[in-house]
């Protein structure tokens, strides 16, 4: 899917207004932005743009382009029927895409945390091996107690 900023071209107009828009002469329509045609190497002749709304918010726009003949009321009726269903699929897809991204980020953070735990485990283990524990309380290791313990081991 192409991402077009709100307000740019017909799709951008529909994204801002939240209202369906239909033109059967796209290239002469004042809202038409030919940049998408240039990028896609496609020539739009007629367009029916429909807002995808979810929870009273426009989350995207679907455009039907280049129907044989002109778009009419029956096409608008079909989009009013299918549009809300398309919006649900779109929101679900975006949610799953975001979930995959978050899962990937979480896995990366877990890997970094594991490396950190491994590195700190090695140094703590080395420090514990060189210290003589004589108390039953939670250990608070200071440099002087470790060096004193190290001297006793020699």
PDB file of N, CA, C and O in Angstrom, residues 51-104:
ATOM      1  N   UNK A  51     -13.323   6.371   2.867  1.00  0.00           N
ATOM      2  CA  UNK A  51     -12.574   6.396   4.128  1.00  0.00           C
ATOM      3  C   UNK A  51     -12.775   5.102   4.913  1.00  0.00           C
ATOM      4  O   UNK A  51     -13.883   4.583   5.021  1.00  0.00           O
ATOM      5  N   UNK A  52     -11.704   4.591   5.449  1.00  0.00           N
ATOM      6  CA  UNK A  52     -11.770   3.435   6.343  1.00  0.00           C
ATOM      7  C   UNK A  52     -11.802   3.988   7.762  1.00  0.00           C
ATOM      8  O   UNK A  52     -10.827   4.595   8.215  1.00  0.00           O
ATOM      9  N   UNK A  53     -12.922   3.815   8.437  1.00  0.00           N
ATOM     10  CA  UNK A  53     -13.060   4.365   9.779  1.00  0.00           C
ATOM     11  C   UNK A  53     -13.181   3.252  10.805  1.00  0.00           C
ATOM     12  O   UNK A  53     -13.737   2.187  10.535  1.00  0.00           O
ATOM     13  N   UNK A  54     -12.612   3.536  11.968  1.00  0.00           N
ATOM     14  CA  UNK A  54     -12.664   2.612  13.092  1.00  0.00           C
ATOM     15  C   UNK A  54     -12.780   3.449  14.363  1.00  0.00           C
ATOM     16  O   UNK A  54     -11.957   4.340  14.587  1.00  0.00           O
ATOM     17  N   UNK A  55     -13.814   3.185  15.148  1.00  0.00           N
ATOM     18  CA  UNK A  55     -14.057   3.937  16.375  1.00  0.00           C
ATOM     19  C   UNK A  55     -14.098   5.442  16.091  1.00  0.00           C
ATOM     20  O   UNK A  55     -13.424   6.242  16.742  1.00  0.00           O
ATOM     21  N   UNK A  56     -14.865   5.813  15.083  1.00  0.00           N
ATOM     22  CA  UNK A  56     -15.076   7.222  14.696  1.00  0.00           C
ATOM     23  C   UNK A  56     -13.797   7.946  14.288  1.00  0.00           C
ATOM     24  O   UNK A  56     -13.695   9.161  14.412  1.00  0.00           O
ATOM     25  N   UNK A  57     -12.815   7.206  13.817  1.00  0.00           N
ATOM     26  CA  UNK A  57     -11.538   7.793  13.393  1.00  0.00           C
ATOM     27  C   UNK A  57     -11.156   7.224  12.027  1.00  0.00           C
ATOM     28  O   UNK A  57     -11.255   6.012  11.813  1.00  0.00           O
ATOM     29  N   UNK A  58     -10.734   8.068  11.111  1.00  0.00           N
ATOM     30  CA  UNK A  58     -10.290   7.593   9.805  1.00  0.00           C
ATOM     31  C   UNK A  58      -8.906   6.976   9.968  1.00  0.00           C
ATOM     32  O   UNK A  58      -7.967   7.639  10.400  1.00  0.00           O
ATOM     33  N   UNK A  59      -8.786   5.691   9.628  1.00  0.00           N
ATOM     34  CA  UNK A  59      -7.517   4.975   9.778  1.00  0.00           C
ATOM     35  C   UNK A  59      -6.854   4.709   8.429  1.00  0.00           C
ATOM     36  O   UNK A  59      -5.729   4.233   8.373  1.00  0.00           O
ATOM     37  N   UNK A  60      -7.548   5.012   7.347  1.00  0.00           N
ATOM     38  CA  UNK A  60      -6.998   4.789   6.021  1.00  0.00           C
ATOM     39  C   UNK A  60      -8.033   5.147   4.965  1.00  0.00           C
ATOM     40  O   UNK A  60      -9.153   5.554   5.278  1.00  0.00           O
ATOM     41  N   UNK A  61      -7.626   4.993   3.730  1.00  0.00           N
ATOM     42  CA  UNK A  61      -8.507   5.263   2.590  1.00  0.00           C
ATOM     43  C   UNK A  61      -8.289   4.163   1.569  1.00  0.00           C
ATOM     44  O   UNK A  61      -7.150   3.775   1.303  1.00  0.00           O
ATOM     45  N   UNK A  62      -9.373   3.659   1.025  1.00  0.00           N
ATOM     46  CA  UNK A  62      -9.263   2.707  -0.070  1.00  0.00           C
ATOM     47  C   UNK A  62      -9.741   3.424  -1.341  1.00  0.00           C
ATOM     48  O   UNK A  62     -10.726   4.163  -1.306  1.00  0.00           O
ATOM     49  N   UNK A  63      -8.985   3.240  -2.410  1.00  0.00           N
ATOM     50  CA  UNK A  63      -9.350   3.847  -3.684  1.00  0.00           C
ATOM     51  C   UNK A  63      -9.600   2.756  -4.712  1.00  0.00           C
ATOM     52  O   UNK A  63      -8.792   1.838  -4.855  1.00  0.00           O
ATOM     53  N   UNK A  64     -10.711   2.896  -5.393  1.00  0.00           N
ATOM     54  CA  UNK A  64     -10.973   2.074  -6.571  1.00  0.00           C
ATOM     55  C   UNK A  64     -10.631   2.950  -7.763  1.00  0.00           C
ATOM     56  O   UNK A  64     -11.057   4.102  -7.841  1.00  0.00           O
ATOM     57  N   UNK A  65      -9.845   2.403  -8.695  1.00  0.00           N
ATOM     58  CA  UNK A  65      -9.319   3.212  -9.789  1.00  0.00           C
ATOM     59  C   UNK A  65      -9.597   2.541 -11.128  1.00  0.00           C
ATOM     60  O   UNK A  65      -9.468   1.322 -11.274  1.00  0.00           O
ATOM     61  N   UNK A  66      -9.955   3.361 -12.110  1.00  0.00           N
ATOM     62  CA  UNK A  66     -10.090   2.967 -13.516  1.00  0.00           C
ATOM     63  C   UNK A  66     -11.126   1.877 -13.770  1.00  0.00           C
ATOM     64  O   UNK A  66     -10.844   0.860 -14.395  1.00  0.00           O
ATOM     65  N   UNK A  67     -12.330   2.119 -13.302  1.00  0.00           N
ATOM     66  CA  UNK A  67     -13.432   1.227 -13.632  1.00  0.00           C
ATOM     67  C   UNK A  67     -13.736   1.379 -15.118  1.00  0.00           C
ATOM     68  O   UNK A  67     -13.676   2.480 -15.672  1.00  0.00           O
ATOM     69  N   UNK A  68     -14.065   0.272 -15.768  1.00  0.00           N
ATOM     70  CA  UNK A  68     -14.551   0.365 -17.155  1.00  0.00           C
ATOM     71  C   UNK A  68     -15.868   1.117 -17.102  1.00  0.00           C
ATOM     72  O   UNK A  68     -16.775   0.729 -16.376  1.00  0.00           O
ATOM     73  N   UNK A  69     -15.959   2.216 -17.797  1.00  0.00           N
ATOM     74  CA  UNK A  69     -17.138   3.073 -17.679  1.00  0.00           C
ATOM     75  C   UNK A  69     -16.962   3.994 -16.482  1.00  0.00           C
ATOM     76  O   UNK A  69     -15.856   4.174 -15.972  1.00  0.00           O
ATOM     77  N   UNK A  70     -18.042   4.567 -16.027  1.00  0.00           N
ATOM     78  CA  UNK A  70     -17.979   5.515 -14.914  1.00  0.00           C
ATOM     79  C   UNK A  70     -18.404   4.875 -13.597  1.00  0.00           C
ATOM     80  O   UNK A  70     -19.194   3.932 -13.581  1.00  0.00           O
ATOM     81  N   UNK A  71     -17.875   5.435 -12.506  1.00  0.00           N
ATOM     82  CA  UNK A  71     -18.360   5.049 -11.187  1.00  0.00           C
ATOM     83  C   UNK A  71     -19.737   5.668 -11.004  1.00  0.00           C
ATOM     84  O   UNK A  71     -20.012   6.767 -11.495  1.00  0.00           O
ATOM     85  N   UNK A  72     -20.589   4.968 -10.273  1.00  0.00           N
ATOM     86  CA  UNK A  72     -21.936   5.478 -10.033  1.00  0.00           C
ATOM     87  C   UNK A  72     -22.425   5.137  -8.636  1.00  0.00           C
ATOM     88  O   UNK A  72     -21.673   4.659  -7.778  1.00  0.00           O
ATOM     89  N   UNK A  73     -23.729   5.369  -8.441  1.00  0.00           N
ATOM     90  CA  UNK A  73     -24.340   5.151  -7.120  1.00  0.00           C
ATOM     91  C   UNK A  73     -24.185   3.710  -6.639  1.00  0.00           C
ATOM     92  O   UNK A  73     -23.963   3.459  -5.465  1.00  0.00           O
ATOM     93  N   UNK A  74     -24.291   2.743  -7.554  1.00  0.00           N
ATOM     94  CA  UNK A  74     -24.161   1.332  -7.158  1.00  0.00           C
ATOM     95  C   UNK A  74     -22.761   1.014  -6.627  1.00  0.00           C
ATOM     96  O   UNK A  74     -22.601   0.201  -5.719  1.00  0.00           O
ATOM     97  N   UNK A  75     -21.754   1.687  -7.160  1.00  0.00           N
ATOM     98  CA  UNK A  75     -20.379   1.498  -6.665  1.00  0.00           C
ATOM     99  C   UNK A  75     -20.222   2.087  -5.266  1.00  0.00           C
ATOM    100  O   UNK A  75     -19.597   1.484  -4.394  1.00  0.00           O
ATOM    101  N   UNK A  76     -20.821   3.257  -5.067  1.00  0.00           N
ATOM    102  CA  UNK A  76     -20.790   3.885  -3.758  1.00  0.00           C
ATOM    103  C   UNK A  76     -21.530   3.012  -2.738  1.00  0.00           C
ATOM    104  O   UNK A  76     -21.047   2.811  -1.620  1.00  0.00           O
ATOM    105  N   UNK A  77     -22.680   2.464  -3.130  1.00  0.00           N
ATOM    106  CA  UNK A  77     -23.429   1.565  -2.236  1.00  0.00           C
ATOM    107  C   UNK A  77     -22.586   0.337  -1.871  1.00  0.00           C
ATOM    108  O   UNK A  77     -22.594  -0.100  -0.716  1.00  0.00           O
ATOM    109  N   UNK A  78     -21.877  -0.208  -2.847  1.00  0.00           N
ATOM    110  CA  UNK A  78     -21.027  -1.379  -2.584  1.00  0.00           C
ATOM    111  C   UNK A  78     -19.919  -1.025  -1.598  1.00  0.00           C
ATOM    112  O   UNK A  78     -19.615  -1.793  -0.678  1.00  0.00           O
ATOM    113  N   UNK A  79     -19.316   0.162  -1.757  1.00  0.00           N
ATOM    114  CA  UNK A  79     -18.259   0.570  -0.830  1.00  0.00           C
ATOM    115  C   UNK A  79     -18.816   0.839   0.563  1.00  0.00           C
ATOM    116  O   UNK A  79     -18.154   0.555   1.560  1.00  0.00           O
ATOM    117  N   UNK A  80     -20.027   1.354   0.638  1.00  0.00           N
ATOM    118  CA  UNK A  80     -20.637   1.572   1.953  1.00  0.00           C
ATOM    119  C   UNK A  80     -20.912   0.243   2.646  1.00  0.00           C
ATOM    120  O   UNK A  80     -20.911   0.160   3.865  1.00  0.00           O
ATOM    121  N   UNK A  81     -21.124  -0.802   1.876  1.00  0.00           N
ATOM    122  CA  UNK A  81     -21.327  -2.133   2.439  1.00  0.00           C
ATOM    123  C   UNK A  81     -19.989  -2.782   2.822  1.00  0.00           C
ATOM    124  O   UNK A  81     -19.831  -3.298   3.921  1.00  0.00           O
ATOM    125  N   UNK A  82     -19.034  -2.747   1.897  1.00  0.00           N
ATOM    126  CA  UNK A  82     -17.756  -3.429   2.125  1.00  0.00           C
ATOM    127  C   UNK A  82     -16.739  -2.584   2.906  1.00  0.00           C
ATOM    128  O   UNK A  82     -15.843  -3.125   3.547  1.00  0.00           O
ATOM    129  N   UNK A  83     -16.850  -1.273   2.855  1.00  0.00           N
ATOM    130  CA  UNK A  83     -15.885  -0.387   3.503  1.00  0.00           C
ATOM    131  C   UNK A  83     -15.656  -0.671   4.972  1.00  0.00           C
ATOM    132  O   UNK A  83     -14.508  -0.797   5.410  1.00  0.00           O
ATOM    133  N   UNK A  84     -16.725  -0.783   5.779  1.00  0.00           N
ATOM    134  CA  UNK A  84     -16.503  -1.082   7.203  1.00  0.00           C
ATOM    135  C   UNK A  84     -15.804  -2.425   7.428  1.00  0.00           C
ATOM    136  O   UNK A  84     -15.000  -2.563   8.354  1.00  0.00           O
ATOM    137  N   UNK A  85     -16.081  -3.397   6.583  1.00  0.00           N
ATOM    138  CA  UNK A  85     -15.409  -4.692   6.718  1.00  0.00           C
ATOM    139  C   UNK A  85     -13.936  -4.580   6.335  1.00  0.00           C
ATOM    140  O   UNK A  85     -13.068  -5.171   6.997  1.00  0.00           O
ATOM    141  N   UNK A  86     -13.653  -3.813   5.297  1.00  0.00           N
ATOM    142  CA  UNK A  86     -12.263  -3.583   4.903  1.00  0.00           C
ATOM    143  C   UNK A  86     -11.523  -2.862   6.031  1.00  0.00           C
ATOM    144  O   UNK A  86     -10.369  -3.180   6.339  1.00  0.00           O
ATOM    145  N   UNK A  87     -12.200  -1.904   6.674  1.00  0.00           N
ATOM    146  CA  UNK A  87     -11.578  -1.152   7.778  1.00  0.00           C
ATOM    147  C   UNK A  87     -11.185  -2.091   8.917  1.00  0.00           C
ATOM    148  O   UNK A  87     -10.107  -1.954   9.495  1.00  0.00           O
ATOM    149  N   UNK A  88     -12.058  -3.058   9.232  1.00  0.00           N
ATOM    150  CA  UNK A  88     -11.758  -4.012  10.303  1.00  0.00           C
ATOM    151  C   UNK A  88     -10.513  -4.830   9.953  1.00  0.00           C
ATOM    152  O   UNK A  88      -9.615  -5.007  10.776  1.00  0.00           O
ATOM    153  N   UNK A  89     -10.444  -5.314   8.712  1.00  0.00           N
ATOM    154  CA  UNK A  89      -9.268  -6.078   8.285  1.00  0.00           C
ATOM    155  C   UNK A  89      -8.010  -5.210   8.325  1.00  0.00           C
ATOM    156  O   UNK A  89      -6.946  -5.659   8.732  1.00  0.00           O
ATOM    157  N   UNK A  90      -8.146  -3.958   7.903  1.00  0.00           N
ATOM    158  CA  UNK A  90      -7.014  -3.042   7.889  1.00  0.00           C
ATOM    159  C   UNK A  90      -6.485  -2.807   9.304  1.00  0.00           C
ATOM    160  O   UNK A  90      -5.290  -2.888   9.560  1.00  0.00           O
ATOM    161  N   UNK A  91      -7.391  -2.524  10.236  1.00  0.00           N
ATOM    162  CA  UNK A  91      -6.996  -2.278  11.627  1.00  0.00           C
ATOM    163  C   UNK A  91      -6.365  -3.539  12.213  1.00  0.00           C
ATOM    164  O   UNK A  91      -5.340  -3.473  12.903  1.00  0.00           O
ATOM    165  N   UNK A  92      -6.949  -4.690  11.925  1.00  0.00           N
ATOM    166  CA  UNK A  92      -6.392  -5.951  12.431  1.00  0.00           C
ATOM    167  C   UNK A  92      -4.988  -6.179  11.863  1.00  0.00           C
ATOM    168  O   UNK A  92      -4.066  -6.551  12.579  1.00  0.00           O
ATOM    169  N   UNK A  93      -4.819  -5.940  10.569  1.00  0.00           N
ATOM    170  CA  UNK A  93      -3.511  -6.105   9.934  1.00  0.00           C
ATOM    171  C   UNK A  93      -2.486  -5.169  10.576  1.00  0.00           C
ATOM    172  O   UNK A  93      -1.385  -5.585  10.916  1.00  0.00           O
ATOM    173  N   UNK A  94      -2.862  -3.894  10.747  1.00  0.00           N
ATOM    174  CA  UNK A  94      -1.934  -2.937  11.337  1.00  0.00           C
ATOM    175  C   UNK A  94      -1.606  -3.334  12.772  1.00  0.00           C
ATOM    176  O   UNK A  94      -0.474  -3.181  13.210  1.00  0.00           O
ATOM    177  N   UNK A  95      -2.596  -3.848  13.503  1.00  0.00           N
ATOM    178  CA  UNK A  95      -2.356  -4.295  14.876  1.00  0.00           C
ATOM    179  C   UNK A  95      -1.403  -5.471  14.925  1.00  0.00           C
ATOM    180  O   UNK A  95      -0.500  -5.529  15.759  1.00  0.00           O
ATOM    181  N   UNK A  96      -1.591  -6.426  14.009  1.00  0.00           N
ATOM    182  CA  UNK A  96      -0.698  -7.592  13.962  1.00  0.00           C
ATOM    183  C   UNK A  96       0.703  -7.176  13.542  1.00  0.00           C
ATOM    184  O   UNK A  96       1.701  -7.680  14.067  1.00  0.00           O
ATOM    185  N   UNK A  97       0.779  -6.241  12.599  1.00  0.00           N
ATOM    186  CA  UNK A  97       2.079  -5.745  12.162  1.00  0.00           C
ATOM    187  C   UNK A  97       2.802  -5.076  13.334  1.00  0.00           C
ATOM    188  O   UNK A  97       3.987  -5.304  13.559  1.00  0.00           O
ATOM    189  N   UNK A  98       2.079  -4.279  14.116  1.00  0.00           N
ATOM    190  CA  UNK A  98       2.668  -3.609  15.278  1.00  0.00           C
ATOM    191  C   UNK A  98       3.075  -4.637  16.340  1.00  0.00           C
ATOM    192  O   UNK A  98       4.132  -4.516  16.972  1.00  0.00           O
ATOM    193  N   UNK A  99       2.240  -5.664  16.526  1.00  0.00           N
ATOM    194  CA  UNK A  99       2.550  -6.716  17.491  1.00  0.00           C
ATOM    195  C   UNK A  99       3.842  -7.442  17.107  1.00  0.00           C
ATOM    196  O   UNK A  99       4.675  -7.731  17.953  1.00  0.00           O
ATOM    197  N   UNK A 100       4.006  -7.734  15.809  1.00  0.00           N
ATOM    198  CA  UNK A 100       5.232  -8.386  15.350  1.00  0.00           C
ATOM    199  C   UNK A 100       6.443  -7.496  15.605  1.00  0.00           C
ATOM    200  O   UNK A 100       7.502  -7.969  16.020  1.00  0.00           O
ATOM    201  N   UNK A 101       6.275  -6.206  15.376  1.00  0.00           N
ATOM    202  CA  UNK A 101       7.370  -5.265  15.616  1.00  0.00           C
ATOM    203  C   UNK A 101       7.731  -5.235  17.101  1.00  0.00           C
ATOM    204  O   UNK A 101       8.914  -5.289  17.462  1.00  0.00           O
ATOM    205  N   UNK A 102       6.718  -5.178  17.961  1.00  0.00           N
ATOM    206  CA  UNK A 102       6.982  -5.156  19.398  1.00  0.00           C
ATOM    207  C   UNK A 102       7.621  -6.456  19.867  1.00  0.00           C
ATOM    208  O   UNK A 102       8.527  -6.443  20.712  1.00  0.00           O
ATOM    209  N   UNK A 103       7.159  -7.580  19.338  1.00  0.00           N
ATOM    210  CA  UNK A 103       7.744  -8.876  19.696  1.00  0.00           C
ATOM    211  C   UNK A 103       9.206  -8.922  19.291  1.00  0.00           C
ATOM    212  O   UNK A 103      10.061  -9.373  20.062  1.00  0.00           O
ATOM    213  N   UNK A 104       9.512  -8.442  18.103  1.00  0.00           N
ATOM    214  CA  UNK A 104      10.895  -8.413  17.635  1.00  0.00           C
ATOM    215  C   UNK A 104      11.756  -7.522  18.532  1.00  0.00           C
ATOM    216  O   UNK A 104      12.875  -7.896  18.899  1.00  0.00           O
TER     217      UNK A 104
END
